[in-house]
Amino acid sequence: MHHYYYYYYYYKLLFSFLPCNPDGESLTTCTKASQVSGVRVQLEMQALWQQFDQLGTEMIVTKAGRRMFPTFQVRIAGMDPSADYVLLMDFIQIDDKRYRYAFHSSSWLMAGQADVAAPSRMHFHPDSPARGAQWMKQTVSFDTLKLTNNLLDDNGHMILNSMHRYQPRFHVVYADPAPNSYLNANRNFCSFAFPETQFMAVTAYQNHRITQLKIASNPFAKGFRTPDPLTVWVVWNSTVF
Amino acid sequence: MHHYYYYYYYYKLLFSFLPCNPDGESLTTCTKASQVSGVRVQLEMQALWQQFDQLGTEMIVTKAGRRMFPTFQVRIAGMDPSADYVLLMDFIQIDDKRYRYAFHSSSWLMAGQADVAAPSRMHFHPDSPARGAQWMKQTVSFDTLKLTNNLLDDNGHMILNSMHRYQPRFHVVYADPAPNSYLNANRNFCSFAFPETQFMAVTAYQNHRITQLKIASNPFAKGFRTPDPLTVWVVWNSTVF
DNA sequence: TAGTTCGCACCTAGGTGAAAACGT
DNA sequence: ACGTTTTCACCTAGGTGCGAACTA
């Protein structure tokens, strides 16, 4: 429990007004504090994200909570090295639709209006708050973030509706030490959304090509990889002799 | 990097003046701030610590860093639930002696004066700073703390001299939000030392009974346990038929 | 039927002491 | 001799998709 949690609901409200801007740039253009106005954010593993995005990324949600893969990771530049920042993520539903997967056409179809929205939460990066110098030193990874479909979750996981589409967002909040700093709250943050990180929440993979790409690229799924032809050839010949 | 790290060397100096008090009570009696004056700390797994202590606890130190076992864990009461605290540990050499183990008599013997003292460090609990309510909610565990004999360690591990005796200490620091709070530094903390957690730093276990107790009680050493007679009997009979 | 849950085999990642190799 | 370092088999702990069972 840190002081900045006081601002939880304040920032949550602020963020809710942001447009779902798909250009990966700062979502707002109003005057910003110098500590955040120059912040630049670059998505890591962008090529992998794009591979998934081309197939239509799916993310598993479970009752106990499931990690995202690919993991949301960013490189940050342009912070004030000596200022304190809080880094966090949230997820916004991209549209008010529910989807279903048509296996015969291997595509997603709209299937009516969205269910009641899941309780919206924010996920603070566990190193928050930390100085700009610390954040910029190396890649910032949200690998501990988990997705759940349990509306009553009390593990602090992100609650999403299965069969709905989401856009992850990333927020950089300057921890202003000034008294009554909440008055500057709308000047003290900047937000980023990378369109290639959009995904469909599912309880089981629908698109087989997504499953195969997960198996091929996630180290924890190595057990499901079929050995490549060269490996098969080597093993075959070495067991024969 | 948090603000309270500014006080690192200030508190390090303060702590260096504390006596090595073996009664597990607060080490100082001078007037304390209300946020720390009522703090009570109870050692977890005390029975296990005492078992080890009776044999003469040994802790492995390695170049890469080794965890302690038993882990230093405490339950805390009497904090101000809404005040912020920083929790940390350090290790003080119990005497200025170097030791060696006499296998024939299964006992430790003094073997001259202590080597040059290893660089003294403090280990902040990674959840610091946090509110009293958060710390008191559940056991506070220092399971990520590691011991090393590498004088040039740059992983933030605790540096100890092998074949020297140490007393772990636990410090509760009130994160005073007042300006110039360092002026109150000596009033804003309290310290605890549990004599049953004293140990000898070693690079390899000397006392075989310590080794056996580690194997019997540390889950990660289960691979070295000899199956107990009942299990042997059951397995024997179930494989025969 | 369409979607969710659960147990499972198979991984990654890393914490153990044993024992051999290495210093001094 | 005595103490340290390194490698290793064997664990714990927990992240994977699979497939059967379950639910409405």
Short mmCIF file of C-alpha atoms (C1' of nucleotides) in Angstrom, two decimals:
data_model
loop_
_atom_site.label_atom_id
_atom_site.label_comp_id
_atom_site.label_asym_id
_atom_site.label_seq_id
_atom_site.Cartn_x
_atom_site.Cartn_y
_atom_site.Cartn_z
CA MET A 1 0.00 0.00 0.00
CA HIS A 2 1.64 3.19 -1.18
CA HIS A 3 0.46 6.75 -0.99
CA TYR A 4 -0.19 6.87 -4.69
CA TYR A 5 -2.97 4.34 -4.27
CA TYR A 6 -5.00 7.24 -2.94
CA TYR A 7 -5.18 8.38 -6.52
CA TYR A 8 -6.35 4.97 -7.78
CA TYR A 9 -9.95 5.92 -8.46
CA TYR A 10 -9.02 9.40 -9.52
CA TYR A 11 -6.74 8.14 -12.30
CA LYS A 12 -9.12 5.33 -13.13
CA LEU A 13 -11.75 7.92 -13.88
CA LEU A 14 -9.30 10.04 -15.86
CA PHE A 15 -8.20 7.09 -17.96
CA SER A 16 -11.79 6.15 -18.69
CA PHE A 17 -12.15 9.33 -20.73
CA LEU A 18 -9.22 8.52 -23.00
CA PRO A 19 -10.03 7.63 -26.61
CA CYS A 20 -8.97 4.24 -27.87
CA ASN A 21 -6.27 5.70 -30.07
CA PRO A 22 -4.60 3.04 -32.18
CA ASP A 23 -1.45 4.87 -33.28
CA GLY A 24 0.79 3.98 -30.35
CA GLU A 25 1.36 7.66 -29.61
CA SER A 26 0.43 9.59 -26.54
CA LEU A 27 -3.34 9.62 -26.38
CA THR A 28 -3.73 13.23 -25.37
CA THR A 29 -2.41 16.50 -26.62
CA CYS A 30 -3.29 18.85 -23.79
CA THR A 31 -0.50 20.54 -21.91
CA LYS A 32 1.55 18.03 -19.97
CA ALA A 33 4.01 18.36 -17.12
CA SER A 34 7.63 18.38 -18.28
CA GLN A 35 8.19 15.07 -16.45
CA VAL A 36 5.84 13.25 -18.85
CA SER A 37 5.67 15.43 -21.98
CA GLY A 38 8.84 13.94 -23.46
CA VAL A 39 8.24 10.30 -22.51
CA ARG A 40 8.62 7.89 -25.43
CA VAL A 41 7.63 4.23 -25.27
CA GLN A 42 8.64 1.41 -27.59
CA LEU A 43 6.93 -2.00 -27.61
CA GLU A 44 9.31 -4.94 -27.17
CA MET A 45 8.90 -8.16 -29.19
CA GLN A 46 6.96 -6.14 -31.72
CA ALA A 47 7.62 -8.63 -34.55
CA LEU A 48 6.12 -11.45 -32.47
CA TRP A 49 3.12 -9.33 -31.51
CA GLN A 50 2.56 -8.60 -35.19
CA GLN A 51 2.74 -12.29 -36.10
CA PHE A 52 0.00 -13.00 -33.58
CA ASP A 53 -1.98 -9.93 -34.59
CA GLN A 54 -2.09 -11.05 -38.22
CA LEU A 55 -3.73 -14.31 -37.13
CA GLY A 56 -5.98 -12.58 -34.58
CA THR A 57 -4.38 -12.76 -31.13
CA GLU A 58 -6.19 -14.82 -28.49
CA MET A 59 -5.42 -14.70 -24.76
CA ILE A 60 -6.57 -17.40 -22.35
CA VAL A 61 -8.53 -16.29 -19.30
CA THR A 62 -8.98 -18.71 -16.40
CA LYS A 63 -10.57 -18.65 -12.99
CA ALA A 64 -7.17 -18.74 -11.27
CA GLY A 65 -5.61 -16.20 -13.67
CA ARG A 66 -3.42 -16.74 -16.73
CA ARG A 67 -0.36 -14.83 -17.90
CA MET A 68 -0.37 -13.06 -21.25
CA PHE A 69 1.75 -14.38 -24.06
CA PRO A 70 3.44 -12.53 -25.64
CA THR A 71 4.26 -10.62 -22.47
CA PHE A 72 3.63 -6.87 -22.58
CA GLN A 73 7.10 -5.30 -22.37
CA VAL A 74 8.26 -1.79 -23.21
CA ARG A 75 11.41 0.29 -23.43
CA ILE A 76 11.04 3.80 -22.11
CA ALA A 77 12.95 6.99 -22.91
CA GLY A 78 12.57 10.66 -22.16
CA MET A 79 11.76 10.43 -18.45
CA ASP A 80 13.23 12.77 -15.87
CA PRO A 81 15.87 10.41 -14.42
CA SER A 82 15.46 11.72 -10.87
CA ALA A 83 11.65 11.98 -10.79
CA ASP A 84 9.45 9.20 -9.39
CA TYR A 85 6.99 7.47 -11.69
CA VAL A 86 4.23 4.93 -11.30
CA LEU A 87 3.74 2.60 -14.26
CA LEU A 88 0.51 0.74 -14.84
CA MET A 89 -1.69 -1.04 -17.35
CA ASP A 90 -5.36 -1.40 -17.97
CA PHE A 91 -7.55 -3.04 -20.62
CA ILE A 92 -10.40 -1.48 -22.51
CA GLN A 93 -13.05 -3.33 -24.41
CA ILE A 94 -12.61 -2.41 -28.06
CA ASP A 95 -16.28 -2.53 -29.01
CA ASP A 96 -19.62 -3.41 -27.48
CA LYS A 97 -19.80 -6.74 -29.28
CA ARG A 98 -19.67 -10.37 -28.30
CA TYR A 99 -17.93 -12.72 -30.72
CA ARG A 100 -17.94 -16.37 -31.68
CA TYR A 101 -15.52 -18.32 -33.80
CA ALA A 102 -16.72 -19.93 -37.02
CA PHE A 103 -14.54 -23.01 -37.49
CA HIS A 104 -15.71 -23.65 -41.05
CA SER A 105 -14.52 -20.22 -42.20
CA SER A 106 -11.77 -19.89 -39.57
CA SER A 107 -12.93 -16.43 -38.68
CA TRP A 108 -14.53 -14.44 -35.88
CA LEU A 109 -18.15 -13.38 -36.23
CA MET A 110 -20.08 -10.89 -34.19
CA ALA A 111 -22.58 -12.63 -31.96
CA GLY A 112 -24.68 -9.93 -30.43
CA GLN A 113 -24.15 -7.17 -27.91
CA ALA A 114 -21.40 -7.30 -25.30
CA ASP A 115 -22.12 -8.88 -21.93
CA VAL A 116 -22.17 -6.64 -18.89
CA ALA A 117 -18.72 -5.12 -18.59
CA ALA A 118 -16.33 -6.88 -16.23
CA PRO A 119 -15.11 -4.82 -13.25
CA SER A 120 -12.38 -2.57 -14.63
CA ARG A 121 -9.08 -2.68 -12.80
CA MET A 122 -5.62 -1.19 -13.09
CA HIS A 123 -2.43 -3.19 -12.74
CA PHE A 124 0.49 -1.31 -11.15
CA HIS A 125 3.92 -2.48 -12.16
CA PRO A 126 5.27 -4.06 -8.96
CA ASP A 127 8.42 -1.90 -9.01
CA SER A 128 6.30 1.26 -8.75
CA PRO A 129 7.09 3.85 -7.69
CA ALA A 130 10.64 4.15 -9.00
CA ARG A 131 12.84 6.83 -10.51
CA GLY A 132 12.96 7.54 -14.21
CA ALA A 133 16.59 6.41 -14.34
CA GLN A 134 15.56 3.00 -12.99
CA TRP A 135 12.68 2.54 -15.45
CA MET A 136 14.78 3.58 -18.45
CA LYS A 137 17.74 1.34 -17.50
CA GLN A 138 16.17 -1.80 -18.90
CA THR A 139 13.04 -3.27 -20.44
CA VAL A 140 9.95 -2.92 -18.24
CA SER A 141 8.06 -6.21 -18.20
CA PHE A 142 4.50 -6.92 -17.09
CA ASP A 143 5.07 -10.67 -16.92
CA THR A 144 3.34 -11.07 -13.55
CA LEU A 145 0.08 -9.63 -14.86
CA LYS A 146 -2.67 -12.24 -15.08
CA LEU A 147 -6.02 -12.36 -16.85
CA THR A 148 -9.12 -13.90 -15.31
CA ASN A 149 -12.77 -14.34 -16.15
CA ASN A 150 -13.72 -14.57 -12.49
CA LEU A 151 -15.87 -11.53 -11.75
CA LEU A 152 -15.28 -12.08 -8.03
CA ASP A 153 -11.50 -12.39 -8.32
CA ASP A 154 -9.69 -11.16 -5.22
CA ASN A 155 -6.13 -11.79 -6.38
CA GLY A 156 -5.85 -8.44 -8.12
CA HIS A 157 -5.92 -9.98 -11.59
CA MET A 158 -7.35 -8.22 -14.62
CA ILE A 159 -10.96 -9.27 -15.13
CA LEU A 160 -12.07 -9.71 -18.74
CA ASN A 161 -15.11 -11.16 -20.49
CA SER A 162 -14.39 -14.18 -22.62
CA MET A 163 -15.28 -13.76 -26.31
CA HIS A 164 -14.77 -10.00 -26.12
CA ARG A 165 -11.99 -7.93 -27.71
CA TYR A 166 -9.56 -5.87 -25.66
CA GLN A 167 -6.87 -3.24 -26.12
CA PRO A 168 -4.10 -3.17 -23.49
CA ARG A 169 -3.05 0.33 -22.46
CA PHE A 170 0.06 1.56 -20.72
CA HIS A 171 0.15 4.60 -18.45
CA VAL A 172 3.09 6.57 -17.12
CA VAL A 173 2.18 8.63 -14.05
CA TYR A 174 4.56 11.18 -12.57
CA ALA A 175 4.48 10.88 -8.77
CA ASP A 176 4.25 14.60 -8.10
CA PRO A 177 5.52 15.33 -4.57
CA ALA A 178 3.70 18.67 -4.47
CA PRO A 179 0.90 19.02 -1.90
CA ASN A 180 -2.53 18.68 -3.51
CA SER A 181 -0.81 17.17 -6.55
CA TYR A 182 -4.11 15.59 -7.55
CA LEU A 183 -5.01 19.01 -8.91
CA ASN A 184 -2.34 18.38 -11.55
CA ALA A 185 -3.35 14.78 -12.13
CA ASN A 186 -4.46 15.32 -15.72
CA ARG A 187 -1.11 16.96 -16.51
CA ASN A 188 1.00 14.35 -14.71
CA PHE A 189 0.45 11.28 -16.85
CA CYS A 190 0.70 10.05 -20.41
CA SER A 191 -0.79 6.94 -22.00
CA PHE A 192 0.09 4.59 -24.82
CA ALA A 193 -1.81 1.96 -26.78
CA PHE A 194 -0.24 -0.38 -29.32
CA PRO A 195 -2.81 -1.69 -31.81
CA GLU A 196 -0.80 -4.88 -32.47
CA THR A 197 -1.43 -5.90 -28.84
CA GLN A 198 -5.21 -6.11 -29.23
CA PHE A 199 -6.60 -9.55 -28.51
CA MET A 200 -9.68 -11.69 -28.05
CA ALA A 201 -10.19 -13.10 -24.55
CA VAL A 202 -11.00 -16.85 -24.69
CA THR A 203 -11.23 -19.75 -22.28
CA ALA A 204 -9.85 -22.13 -24.93
CA TYR A 205 -8.02 -21.33 -28.14
CA GLN A 206 -10.28 -21.15 -31.17
CA ASN A 207 -7.89 -20.57 -34.08
CA HIS A 208 -5.51 -23.53 -34.46
CA ARG A 209 -2.86 -21.33 -36.02
CA ILE A 210 -2.82 -19.22 -32.86
CA THR A 211 -2.34 -22.40 -30.81
CA GLN A 212 0.56 -23.45 -33.04
CA LEU A 213 2.22 -20.02 -32.80
CA LYS A 214 1.88 -20.06 -29.00
CA ILE A 215 3.42 -23.53 -28.85
CA ALA A 216 6.22 -22.48 -31.19
CA SER A 217 7.10 -19.28 -29.35
CA ASN A 218 6.27 -19.75 -25.65
CA PRO A 219 9.08 -21.61 -23.81
CA PHE A 220 6.58 -23.06 -21.33
CA ALA A 221 4.74 -24.82 -24.15
CA LYS A 222 7.85 -26.55 -25.46
CA GLY A 223 6.37 -29.90 -24.46
CA PHE A 224 3.86 -29.63 -27.29
CA ARG A 225 6.34 -28.88 -30.04
CA THR A 226 6.77 -31.50 -32.72
CA PRO A 227 10.47 -32.04 -33.31
CA ASP A 228 11.66 -30.39 -36.52
CA PRO A 229 12.69 -32.65 -39.43
CA LEU A 230 16.44 -32.18 -38.89
CA THR A 231 16.19 -33.24 -35.26
CA VAL A 232 14.13 -36.28 -36.23
CA TRP A 233 16.75 -37.26 -38.79
CA VAL A 234 19.62 -36.94 -36.28
CA VAL A 235 17.80 -38.90 -33.57
CA TRP A 236 16.79 -41.59 -36.08
CA ASN A 237 20.34 -42.10 -37.31
CA SER A 238 21.91 -42.00 -33.87
CA THR A 239 19.55 -44.62 -32.47
CA VAL A 240 20.00 -46.93 -35.45
CA PHE A 241 23.76 -47.16 -34.98
CA MET B 1 15.18 3.53 -5.99
CA HIS B 2 12.95 5.05 -3.35
CA HIS B 3 13.39 8.24 -1.40
CA TYR B 4 14.17 6.40 1.78
CA TYR B 5 17.38 5.13 0.26
CA TYR B 6 18.69 8.62 0.94
CA TYR B 7 18.79 7.56 4.57
CA TYR B 8 20.69 4.34 3.80
CA TYR B 9 24.04 5.43 5.19
CA TYR B 10 22.45 7.44 7.96
CA TYR B 11 20.62 4.42 9.34
CA LYS B 12 23.57 2.16 8.65
CA LEU B 13 25.62 4.34 10.96
CA LEU B 14 22.85 4.44 13.56
CA PHE B 15 22.50 0.67 13.56
CA SER B 16 26.23 0.21 13.93
CA PHE B 17 26.01 1.69 17.41
CA LEU B 18 23.43 -0.83 18.61
CA PRO B 19 24.54 -3.43 21.13
CA CYS B 20 24.27 -7.09 20.19
CA ASN B 21 21.42 -7.68 22.60
CA PRO B 22 20.45 -11.33 22.77
CA ASP B 23 17.04 -11.12 24.42
CA GLY B 24 14.92 -10.62 21.33
CA GLU B 25 13.56 -7.37 22.71
CA SER B 26 13.94 -3.89 21.33
CA LEU B 27 17.60 -3.03 21.53
CA THR B 28 17.18 0.52 22.72
CA THR B 29 15.31 2.18 25.51
CA CYS B 30 15.52 5.84 24.57
CA THR B 31 12.34 7.71 23.74
CA LYS B 32 10.79 6.40 20.56
CA ALA B 33 8.19 7.79 18.19
CA SER B 34 4.70 6.43 18.85
CA GLN B 35 4.79 4.69 15.46
CA VAL B 36 7.55 2.34 16.62
CA SER B 37 7.40 2.37 20.42
CA GLY B 38 4.68 -0.28 20.54
CA VAL B 39 5.98 -2.57 17.79
CA ARG B 40 6.23 -6.22 18.80
CA VAL B 41 7.95 -8.85 16.72
CA GLN B 42 7.65 -12.63 16.96
CA LEU B 43 10.03 -15.03 15.22
CA GLU B 44 8.29 -17.61 13.01
CA MET B 45 9.44 -21.25 12.92
CA GLN B 46 11.02 -20.68 16.30
CA ALA B 47 11.02 -24.39 17.17
CA LEU B 48 12.99 -25.18 14.01
CA TRP B 49 15.44 -22.36 14.65
CA GLN B 50 15.99 -23.75 18.16
CA GLN B 51 16.61 -27.25 16.80
CA PHE B 52 19.33 -25.87 14.57
CA ASP B 53 20.68 -23.60 17.28
CA GLN B 54 21.17 -26.50 19.66
CA LEU B 55 23.41 -28.20 17.08
CA GLY B 56 25.12 -24.95 16.11
CA THR B 57 23.46 -23.45 13.04
CA GLU B 58 25.53 -23.26 9.85
CA MET B 59 24.60 -21.22 6.80
CA ILE B 60 26.18 -21.79 3.40
CA VAL B 61 27.73 -18.79 1.66
CA THR B 62 28.55 -19.01 -2.05
CA LYS B 63 29.93 -16.72 -4.69
CA ALA B 64 26.56 -16.49 -6.45
CA GLY B 65 24.62 -16.11 -3.18
CA ARG B 66 22.74 -18.72 -1.14
CA ARG B 67 19.40 -18.44 0.65
CA MET B 68 19.18 -18.90 4.41
CA PHE B 69 17.50 -21.96 5.82
CA PRO B 70 15.53 -21.69 8.01
CA THR B 71 14.21 -18.52 6.39
CA PHE B 72 14.05 -15.47 8.63
CA GLN B 73 10.33 -14.75 9.04
CA VAL B 74 8.50 -12.64 11.59
CA ARG B 75 5.01 -11.72 12.69
CA ILE B 76 4.58 -8.09 13.59
CA ALA B 77 2.08 -6.36 15.88
CA GLY B 78 1.65 -2.91 17.34
CA MET B 79 2.34 -0.86 14.23
CA ASP B 80 0.31 2.20 13.29
CA PRO B 81 -1.86 0.62 10.56
CA SER B 82 -1.87 3.73 8.39
CA ALA B 83 1.79 4.72 8.78
CA ASP B 84 4.46 3.72 6.24
CA TYR B 85 7.31 1.52 7.39
CA VAL B 86 10.52 0.25 5.86
CA LEU B 87 11.62 -3.20 7.05
CA LEU B 88 15.18 -4.38 6.75
CA MET B 89 17.81 -6.80 8.01
CA ASP B 90 21.51 -6.72 8.62
CA PHE B 91 24.08 -9.10 10.06
CA ILE B 92 26.62 -8.35 12.73
CA GLN B 93 29.69 -10.41 13.50
CA ILE B 94 29.21 -11.81 16.97
CA ASP B 95 32.86 -11.73 17.99
CA ASP B 96 36.26 -10.93 16.52
CA LYS B 97 37.20 -14.57 16.16
CA ARG B 98 37.75 -16.94 13.30
CA TYR B 99 36.65 -20.54 13.84
CA ARG B 100 37.48 -24.00 12.59
CA TYR B 101 35.60 -27.24 13.06
CA ALA B 102 37.24 -30.10 14.89
CA PHE B 103 35.78 -33.27 13.39
CA HIS B 104 37.21 -35.56 16.05
CA SER B 105 35.40 -33.69 18.80
CA SER B 106 32.53 -32.49 16.62
CA SER B 107 32.91 -28.96 17.91
CA TRP B 108 33.92 -25.49 16.84
CA LEU B 109 37.25 -24.12 18.01
CA MET B 110 38.52 -20.57 17.90
CA ALA B 111 41.23 -20.25 15.28
CA GLY B 112 42.67 -16.79 15.71
CA GLN B 113 41.47 -13.28 15.14
CA ALA B 114 38.70 -12.46 12.70
CA ASP B 115 39.56 -11.69 9.08
CA VAL B 116 39.04 -8.15 7.82
CA ALA B 117 35.32 -7.46 8.14
CA ALA B 118 33.26 -8.01 5.00
CA PRO B 119 31.53 -4.89 3.61
CA SER B 120 28.45 -4.39 5.78
CA ARG B 121 25.16 -4.11 3.94
CA MET B 122 21.48 -3.73 4.74
CA HIS B 123 18.76 -5.77 3.06
CA PHE B 124 15.46 -3.94 2.56
CA HIS B 125 12.40 -6.12 2.45
CA PRO B 126 11.28 -5.84 -1.19
CA ASP B 127 7.75 -4.74 -0.19
CA SER B 128 9.16 -1.65 1.52
CA PRO B 129 7.79 0.88 2.03
CA ALA B 130 4.32 -0.33 3.01
CA ARG B 131 1.69 0.53 5.56
CA GLY B 132 1.58 -1.02 9.01
CA ALA B 133 -1.72 -2.71 8.19
CA GLN B 134 -0.07 -4.46 5.24
CA TRP B 135 2.96 -5.67 7.27
CA MET B 136 0.80 -6.93 10.15
CA LYS B 137 -1.64 -8.78 7.89
CA GLN B 138 0.59 -11.78 7.39
CA THR B 139 4.03 -13.21 8.10
CA VAL B 140 6.86 -11.07 6.74
CA SER B 141 9.39 -13.33 5.01
CA PHE B 142 12.97 -12.57 4.00
CA ASP B 143 13.18 -15.60 1.70
CA THR B 144 14.81 -13.70 -1.15
CA LEU B 145 17.75 -12.64 1.01
CA LYS B 146 20.98 -14.32 -0.04
CA LEU B 147 24.35 -14.76 1.63
CA THR B 148 27.63 -14.52 -0.25
CA ASN B 149 31.34 -14.62 0.49
CA ASN B 150 32.13 -12.55 -2.59
CA LEU B 151 33.58 -9.28 -1.32
CA LEU B 152 32.95 -7.73 -4.74
CA ASP B 153 29.33 -8.89 -5.00
CA ASP B 154 27.17 -6.51 -7.01
CA ASN B 155 23.89 -8.39 -6.70
CA GLY B 156 23.01 -6.73 -3.42
CA HIS B 157 23.54 -9.89 -1.39
CA MET B 158 24.70 -9.91 2.21
CA ILE B 159 28.47 -10.34 2.33
CA LEU B 160 29.79 -12.52 5.16
CA ASN B 161 33.14 -14.07 6.04
CA SER B 162 33.14 -17.84 6.06
CA MET B 163 34.10 -19.39 9.39
CA HIS B 164 32.83 -16.38 11.32
CA ARG B 165 29.74 -16.15 13.54
CA TYR B 166 26.85 -13.83 12.81
CA GLN B 167 23.70 -12.48 14.44
CA PRO B 168 20.86 -11.50 12.08
CA ARG B 169 19.08 -8.30 13.09
CA PHE B 170 15.70 -6.96 12.09
CA HIS B 171 14.89 -3.25 11.90
CA VAL B 172 11.55 -1.50 11.66
CA VAL B 173 11.87 2.06 10.36
CA TYR B 174 8.96 4.48 10.39
CA ALA B 175 8.94 6.38 7.08
CA ASP B 176 8.36 9.79 8.62
CA PRO B 177 6.81 12.11 6.02
CA ALA B 178 7.89 15.21 7.93
CA PRO B 179 10.44 17.49 6.22
CA ASN B 180 13.92 16.98 7.64
CA SER B 181 12.69 13.72 9.17
CA TYR B 182 16.29 12.55 9.38
CA LEU B 183 16.50 14.71 12.49
CA ASN B 184 14.15 12.20 14.12
CA ALA B 185 15.91 9.17 12.67
CA ASN B 186 17.04 7.80 16.02
CA ARG B 187 13.48 7.99 17.31
CA ASN B 188 11.87 6.51 14.21
CA PHE B 189 13.12 2.95 14.30
CA CYS B 190 13.31 -0.09 16.53
CA SER B 191 15.47 -3.18 16.22
CA PHE B 192 15.23 -6.83 17.18
CA ALA B 193 17.71 -9.68 17.47
CA PHE B 194 16.78 -13.30 18.13
CA PRO B 195 19.66 -15.25 19.66
CA GLU B 196 18.38 -18.57 18.25
CA THR B 197 19.06 -17.24 14.74
CA GLN B 198 22.80 -16.88 15.26
CA PHE B 199 24.85 -18.97 12.86
CA MET B 200 28.28 -19.83 11.54
CA ALA B 201 28.91 -18.88 7.90
CA VAL B 202 30.49 -21.81 6.01
CA THR B 203 31.23 -22.73 2.41
CA ALA B 204 30.49 -26.39 3.14
CA TYR B 205 28.67 -27.92 6.09
CA GLN B 206 30.97 -29.05 8.88
CA ASN B 207 28.62 -30.68 11.39
CA HIS B 208 26.93 -33.74 9.85
CA ARG B 209 23.95 -33.38 12.18
CA ILE B 210 23.33 -29.91 10.72
CA THR B 211 23.43 -31.41 7.24
CA GLN B 212 20.92 -34.06 8.22
CA LEU B 213 18.58 -31.52 9.83
CA LYS B 214 18.75 -29.34 6.70
CA ILE B 215 17.94 -32.35 4.52
CA ALA B 216 15.09 -33.37 6.80
CA SER B 217 13.51 -29.92 7.01
CA ASN B 218 14.25 -28.04 3.76
CA PRO B 219 11.82 -29.05 0.98
CA PHE B 220 14.45 -28.32 -1.68
CA ALA B 221 16.73 -30.98 -0.20
CA LYS B 222 14.09 -33.70 -0.32
CA GLY B 223 16.15 -35.53 -2.94
CA PHE B 224 18.69 -36.45 -0.27
CA ARG B 225 16.23 -37.88 2.22
CA THR B 226 16.46 -41.58 2.91
CA PRO B 227 12.97 -43.06 2.77
CA ASP B 228 11.63 -43.80 6.23
CA PRO B 229 11.22 -47.47 7.27
CA LEU B 230 7.42 -47.50 6.85
CA THR B 231 7.66 -46.23 3.26
CA VAL B 232 10.31 -48.82 2.47
CA TRP B 233 8.06 -51.54 3.84
CA VAL B 234 5.04 -50.41 1.81
CA VAL B 235 7.00 -50.09 -1.43
CA TRP B 236 8.66 -53.46 -0.85
CA ASN B 237 5.35 -55.23 -0.32
CA SER B 238 3.53 -53.51 -3.16
CA THR B 239 6.25 -54.39 -5.68
CA VAL B 240 6.39 -58.02 -4.58
CA PHE B 241 2.75 -58.65 -5.39
"C1'" DT C 1 -24.17 -27.27 -29.24
"C1'" DA C 2 -21.07 -23.96 -27.50
"C1'" DG C 3 -18.39 -22.66 -23.99
"C1'" DT C 4 -16.00 -23.55 -19.42
"C1'" DT C 5 -13.47 -26.18 -15.96
"C1'" DC C 6 -10.29 -29.51 -14.27
"C1'" DG C 7 -6.60 -32.92 -13.99
"C1'" DC C 8 -2.65 -34.05 -16.41
"C1'" DA C 9 2.02 -34.67 -18.76
"C1'" DC C 10 5.54 -31.81 -20.03
"C1'" DC C 11 8.06 -27.99 -19.74
"C1'" DT C 12 11.04 -23.63 -17.45
"C1'" DA C 13 13.36 -21.71 -13.59
"C1'" DG C 14 15.81 -22.16 -9.80
"C1'" DG C 15 16.87 -24.02 -4.75
"C1'" DT C 16 19.27 -28.39 -2.54
"C1'" DG C 17 23.59 -31.17 -0.72
"C1'" DA C 18 27.08 -34.59 -2.68
"C1'" DA C 19 31.30 -35.23 -4.52
"C1'" DA C 20 35.05 -34.19 -7.25
"C1'" DA C 21 38.20 -30.71 -8.60
"C1'" DC C 22 40.75 -26.89 -7.36
"C1'" DG C 23 43.63 -23.57 -4.48
"C1'" DT C 24 46.90 -22.17 -0.99
"C1'" DA D 1 45.63 -30.23 5.59
"C1'" DC D 2 42.08 -27.22 5.05
"C1'" DG D 3 38.93 -24.53 2.76
"C1'" DT D 4 36.56 -23.09 -1.68
"C1'" DT D 5 34.55 -23.71 -6.23
"C1'" DT D 6 32.20 -26.24 -9.71
"C1'" DT D 7 29.18 -29.55 -11.62
"C1'" DC D 8 25.42 -32.51 -11.11
"C1'" DA D 9 21.16 -35.32 -9.97
"C1'" DC D 10 17.17 -34.42 -7.60
"C1'" DC D 11 13.97 -31.70 -5.86
"C1'" DT D 12 10.09 -27.48 -5.48
"C1'" DA D 13 7.23 -24.22 -7.71
"C1'" DG D 14 4.68 -22.93 -11.22
"C1'" DG D 15 3.62 -21.79 -16.51
"C1'" DT D 16 1.93 -24.56 -20.90
"C1'" DG D 17 -1.88 -26.73 -24.06
"C1'" DC D 18 -4.52 -31.13 -24.23
"C1'" DG D 19 -8.58 -33.62 -23.71
"C1'" DA D 20 -12.12 -35.34 -20.98
"C1'" DA D 21 -15.78 -33.91 -18.11
"C1'" DC D 22 -18.96 -30.65 -17.11
"C1'" DT D 23 -22.68 -26.92 -17.71
"C1'" DA D 24 -26.62 -24.45 -19.53
#
